[in-house]
Each structure stands twice: as C-alpha cells, then as structure tokens.
PDB file of C-alpha atoms in Angstrom:
ATOM      1  CA  MET T 186     -46.153 -12.970 105.096  1.00 43.00           C
ATOM      2  CA  PHE T 187     -44.168 -12.167 108.317  1.00 36.00           C
ATOM      3  CA  ASN T 188     -41.488 -14.487 107.379  1.00 41.00           C
ATOM      4  CA  LYS T 189     -41.127 -12.972 103.823  1.00 37.00           C
ATOM      5  CA  ILE T 190     -41.058  -9.048 105.491  1.00 34.00           C
ATOM      6  CA  SER T 191     -38.744 -10.194 108.172  1.00 34.00           C
ATOM      7  CA  GLY T 192     -36.406 -11.922 105.336  1.00 36.00           C
ATOM      8  CA  LEU T 193     -36.198  -8.984 103.419  1.00 32.00           C
ATOM      9  CA  LEU T 194     -35.468  -6.855 106.175  1.00 32.00           C
ATOM     10  CA  VAL T 195     -32.308  -8.974 106.943  1.00 32.00           C
ATOM     11  CA  LEU T 196     -31.247  -9.119 103.336  1.00 31.00           C
ATOM     12  CA  GLY T 197     -31.688  -5.413 103.285  1.00 33.00           C
ATOM     13  CA  MET T 198     -29.443  -4.888 106.201  1.00 31.00           C
ATOM     14  CA  PHE T 199     -27.020  -7.670 104.830  1.00 30.00           C
ATOM     15  CA  VAL T 200     -26.372  -5.431 101.898  1.00 31.00           C
ATOM     16  CA  SER T 201     -26.128  -2.436 103.604  1.00 31.00           C
ATOM     17  CA  ALA T 202     -23.669  -4.022 105.411  1.00 36.00           C
ATOM     18  CA  CYS T 203     -21.656  -4.952 102.361  1.00 35.00           C
ATOM     19  CA  GLY T 204     -21.540  -1.644 100.715  1.00 34.00           C
ATOM     20  CA  ALA T 205     -20.250   0.240 103.893  1.00 36.00           C
ATOM     21  CA  GLY T 206     -16.665  -0.660 103.047  1.00 39.00           C
ATOM     22  CA  ALA T 207     -17.231  -0.041  99.547  1.00 40.00           C
ATOM     23  CA  ASP T 208     -17.197   3.741 100.185  1.00 46.00           C
ATOM     24  CA  SER T 209     -13.868   3.735 101.891  1.00 60.00           C
ATOM     25  CA  LYS T 210     -11.721   7.276 102.372  1.00 86.00           C
ATOM     26  CA  PHE T 211      -8.827   5.058 101.569  1.00 89.00           C
ATOM     27  CA  ASP T 212      -7.777   4.123  97.750  1.00 88.00           C
ATOM     28  CA  ALA T 213      -4.420   2.938  96.264  1.00 92.00           C
ATOM     29  CA  VAL T 214      -3.244   1.131  99.126  1.00 96.00           C
ATOM     30  CA  VAL T 215      -0.165  -0.759  98.117  1.00 97.00           C
ATOM     31  CA  VAL T 216       1.841  -2.638 100.953  1.00 97.00           C
ATOM     32  CA  LYS T 217       5.687  -2.130 100.021  1.00 97.00           C
ATOM     33  CA  SER T 218       7.409  -3.996 103.040  1.00 97.00           C
ATOM     34  CA  HIS T 219       7.164  -6.167 106.213  1.00 95.00           C
ATOM     35  CA  GLY T 220       9.209  -6.402 109.610  1.00 95.00           C
ATOM     36  CA  TYR T 221       9.517  -6.683 112.550  1.00 94.00           C
ATOM     37  CA  GLU T 222      11.221  -4.873 116.053  1.00 92.00           C
ATOM     38  CA  GLU T 223      14.454  -6.744 117.195  1.00 91.00           C
ATOM     39  CA  GLY T 224      13.910  -9.419 119.386  1.00 89.00           C
ATOM     40  CA  SER T 225      10.452  -9.960 117.549  1.00 89.00           C
ATOM     41  CA  GLU T 226      11.457 -12.899 115.709  1.00 87.00           C
ATOM     42  CA  TRP T 227       8.556 -14.969 116.628  1.00 88.00           C
ATOM     43  CA  CYS T 228       6.397 -12.737 114.189  1.00 85.00           C
ATOM     44  CA  SER T 229       8.706 -12.314 111.342  1.00 86.00           C
ATOM     45  CA  ASP T 230       6.318 -14.266 109.341  1.00 89.00           C
ATOM     46  CA  PHE T 231       3.414 -11.508 109.403  1.00 91.00           C
ATOM     47  CA  ASN T 232       2.413  -9.820 106.153  1.00 94.00           C
ATOM     48  CA  LEU T 233      -0.268  -8.363 104.460  1.00 95.00           C
ATOM     49  CA  THR T 234      -1.453  -8.186 100.745  1.00 95.00           C
ATOM     50  CA  SER T 235      -2.371  -4.651  99.735  1.00 96.00           C
ATOM     51  CA  GLU T 236      -5.997  -6.111  99.401  1.00 95.00           C
ATOM     52  CA  GLN T 237      -5.684  -7.289 103.365  1.00 94.00           C
ATOM     53  CA  ALA T 238      -4.396  -3.640 104.023  1.00 96.00           C
ATOM     54  CA  HIS T 239      -7.036  -1.827 102.204  1.00 94.00           C
ATOM     55  CA  ALA T 240      -9.688  -4.075 104.361  1.00 94.00           C
ATOM     56  CA  PHE T 241      -8.128  -2.910 107.274  1.00 95.00           C
ATOM     57  CA  PHE T 242      -8.451   0.658 106.511  1.00 95.00           C
ATOM     58  CA  SER T 243     -12.033   0.165 105.265  1.00 93.00           C
ATOM     59  CA  ASN T 244     -13.090  -1.014 108.947  1.00 94.00           C
ATOM     60  CA  ALA T 245     -10.507   1.242 110.831  1.00 95.00           C
ATOM     61  CA  GLU T 246     -11.498   4.307 112.478  1.00 96.00           C
ATOM     62  CA  GLU T 247      -9.237   7.269 114.021  1.00 95.00           C
ATOM     63  CA  LEU T 248      -8.383   6.998 117.469  1.00 97.00           C
ATOM     64  CA  SER T 249      -7.149   9.208 119.939  1.00 97.00           C
ATOM     65  CA  ALA T 250      -3.513   8.902 121.509  1.00 95.00           C
ATOM     66  CA  ASN T 251      -5.190   7.395 124.792  1.00 96.00           C
ATOM     67  CA  GLN T 252      -7.501   5.004 123.013  1.00 96.00           C
ATOM     68  CA  TYR T 253      -4.436   3.844 120.803  1.00 95.00           C
ATOM     69  CA  HIS T 254      -2.089   3.103 123.973  1.00 94.00           C
ATOM     70  CA  ASN T 255      -4.856   2.018 126.058  1.00 95.00           C
ATOM     71  CA  GLU T 256      -7.588   0.129 124.328  1.00 94.00           C
ATOM     72  CA  TYR T 257      -4.886  -1.824 121.909  1.00 94.00           C
ATOM     73  CA  GLU T 258      -1.984  -4.280 122.021  1.00 91.00           C
ATOM     74  CA  HIS T 259       0.865  -3.693 120.519  1.00 86.00           C
ATOM     75  CA  LEU T 260       2.938  -6.121 118.798  1.00 90.00           C
ATOM     76  CA  ASP T 261       6.112  -5.419 117.034  1.00 92.00           C
ATOM     77  CA  CYS T 262       5.410  -6.616 113.734  1.00 94.00           C
ATOM     78  CA  PHE T 263       4.223  -4.677 110.740  1.00 96.00           C
ATOM     79  CA  VAL T 264       3.803  -3.712 107.093  1.00 97.00           C
ATOM     80  CA  LYS T 265       4.573  -0.127 105.337  1.00 98.00           C
ATOM     81  CA  GLY T 266       3.411   1.036 102.637  1.00 98.00           C
ATOM     82  CA  THR T 267       1.387   3.953 100.809  1.00 97.00           C
ATOM     83  CA  VAL T 268      -1.982   4.978 100.559  1.00 96.00           C
ATOM     84  CA  SER T 269      -4.375   7.870  99.459  1.00 93.00           C
ATOM     85  CA  TYR T 270      -6.324   9.398 101.926  1.00 86.00           C
ATOM     86  CA  LYS T 271      -8.283  12.513 102.391  1.00 79.00           C
ATOM     87  CA  ALA T 272      -7.000  13.391  98.835  1.00 83.00           C
ATOM     88  CA  SER T 273      -3.263  13.300 100.181  1.00 88.00           C
ATOM     89  CA  SER T 274      -0.259  10.736  99.174  1.00 93.00           C
ATOM     90  CA  CYS T 275       0.394   9.066 102.840  1.00 96.00           C
ATOM     91  CA  GLU T 276       2.751   6.402 104.386  1.00 97.00           C
ATOM     92  CA  PHE T 277       1.548   3.883 106.585  1.00 97.00           C
ATOM     93  CA  THR T 278       2.516   1.342 109.148  1.00 98.00           C
ATOM     94  CA  ILE T 279      -0.149  -1.418 110.165  1.00 97.00           C
ATOM     95  CA  TRP T 280       1.173  -3.208 113.299  1.00 95.00           C
ATOM     96  CA  ALA T 281       0.111  -6.450 113.792  1.00 93.00           C
ATOM     97  CA  GLY T 282      -2.124  -5.467 117.320  1.00 92.00           C
ATOM     98  CA  SER T 283      -4.805  -3.934 114.430  1.00 94.00           C
ATOM     99  CA  THR T 284      -3.522  -0.190 115.022  1.00 96.00           C
ATOM    100  CA  ALA T 285      -1.808   2.019 112.336  1.00 97.00           C
ATOM    101  CA  GLY T 286       0.260   5.145 111.939  1.00 96.00           C
ATOM    102  CA  LEU T 287      -0.587   7.124 108.786  1.00 95.00           C
ATOM    103  CA  ILE T 288       1.594   9.962 107.790  1.00 96.00           C
ATOM    104  CA  CYS T 289      -0.069  12.465 105.358  1.00 94.00           C
ATOM    105  CA  GLY T 290       2.509  15.272 104.857  1.00 93.00           C
ATOM    106  CA  ASP T 291       2.513  17.174 108.023  1.00 94.00           C
ATOM    107  CA  LYS T 292      -0.667  15.284 109.808  1.00 93.00           C
ATOM    108  CA  GLU T 293      -0.243  12.037 111.249  1.00 95.00           C
ATOM    109  CA  TYR T 294      -3.302   9.779 112.499  1.00 94.00           C
ATOM    110  CA  LEU T 295      -3.721   6.743 114.848  1.00 97.00           C
ATOM    111  CA  LEU T 296      -6.060   4.391 113.863  1.00 96.00           C
ATOM    112  CA  GLY T 297      -7.361   1.000 115.088  1.00 96.00           C
ATOM    113  CA  CYS T 298      -9.567  -1.636 113.859  1.00 95.00           C
ATOM    114  CA  GLN T 299     -11.636  -3.860 116.949  1.00 91.00           C
ATOM    115  CA  GLU T 300     -13.048  -6.345 113.965  1.00 90.00           C
ATOM    116  CA  CYS T 301      -9.512  -7.153 112.651  1.00 89.00           C
ATOM    117  CA  GLU T 302      -7.464  -9.871 113.341  1.00 82.00           C
ATOM    118  CA  PHE T 303      -4.151 -11.029 111.496  1.00 79.00           C
ATOM    119  CA  GLU T 304      -2.672 -14.577 111.119  1.00 67.00           C
ATOM    120  CA  GLY T 305       1.225 -14.511 111.820  1.00 52.00           C
ATOM    121  CA  ALA T 306       0.884 -12.171 115.045  1.00 53.00           C
ATOM    122  CA  GLN T 307      -0.848 -14.269 117.717  1.00 45.00           C
TER     123      GLN T 307
END
C-alpha cells in the first residue's frame, strides 16, 4: 500500500514538473541568425533551433544586472531572433553562457537559465 501511495506521489510531482514549462510567458519564438564576436571563432558552430530557444525561455528567470554579470559566464557566441513576451513583440539575443538580453520596445530584460547547457559552446 505504501509503495502505491509513494508511487502516485512521485508520478504526480513528475507530471506537475512537465506541465510547468507548458505555461510559458514566451510565445512565437523564432531564431533568425547566429554568430560570434570577433576573436571567438572557436564557437562559430553555436546555433539553436527555435524550439531550443523556446525551451531556454521556458526555463529562464529574469536577472538583476549584478546576477547577470556575477553569476553567469559570458561566452561570445549567440543566436538572435524574435519572441512574444508579456503581449509585446520583442527581439532577443541568447548567449552561449545561458544568458539572454530581451528588448521589448523601450523595456530591456536580462535573463538566465542555471539548468541550460548548450552544445557547441563549451
């Protein structure tokens, strides 16, 4: 009996975790280009699909400038594109260090994702 109850609890937590990303505030994610800063040819193969960028946004959190600069590594490769956020059309840059800049009209946001790791950026 105990095993059935604990199994149901674990299953319930798993289903809840899976559903968390589905309620994303980010919609219509489109990657339009990728590139790297001068001198960073080592990461020239860094690229994300629109689906991977959407997964990043689903797991990212808004950061303060201090968090952005102190808690994340800046890597010089990036992807750029558009996304709908808080009912606004926005432009984004996702950096290979699991950070992003988001510009929505006159508002700017800094985002980061502790759980995200990108291939081609290490």
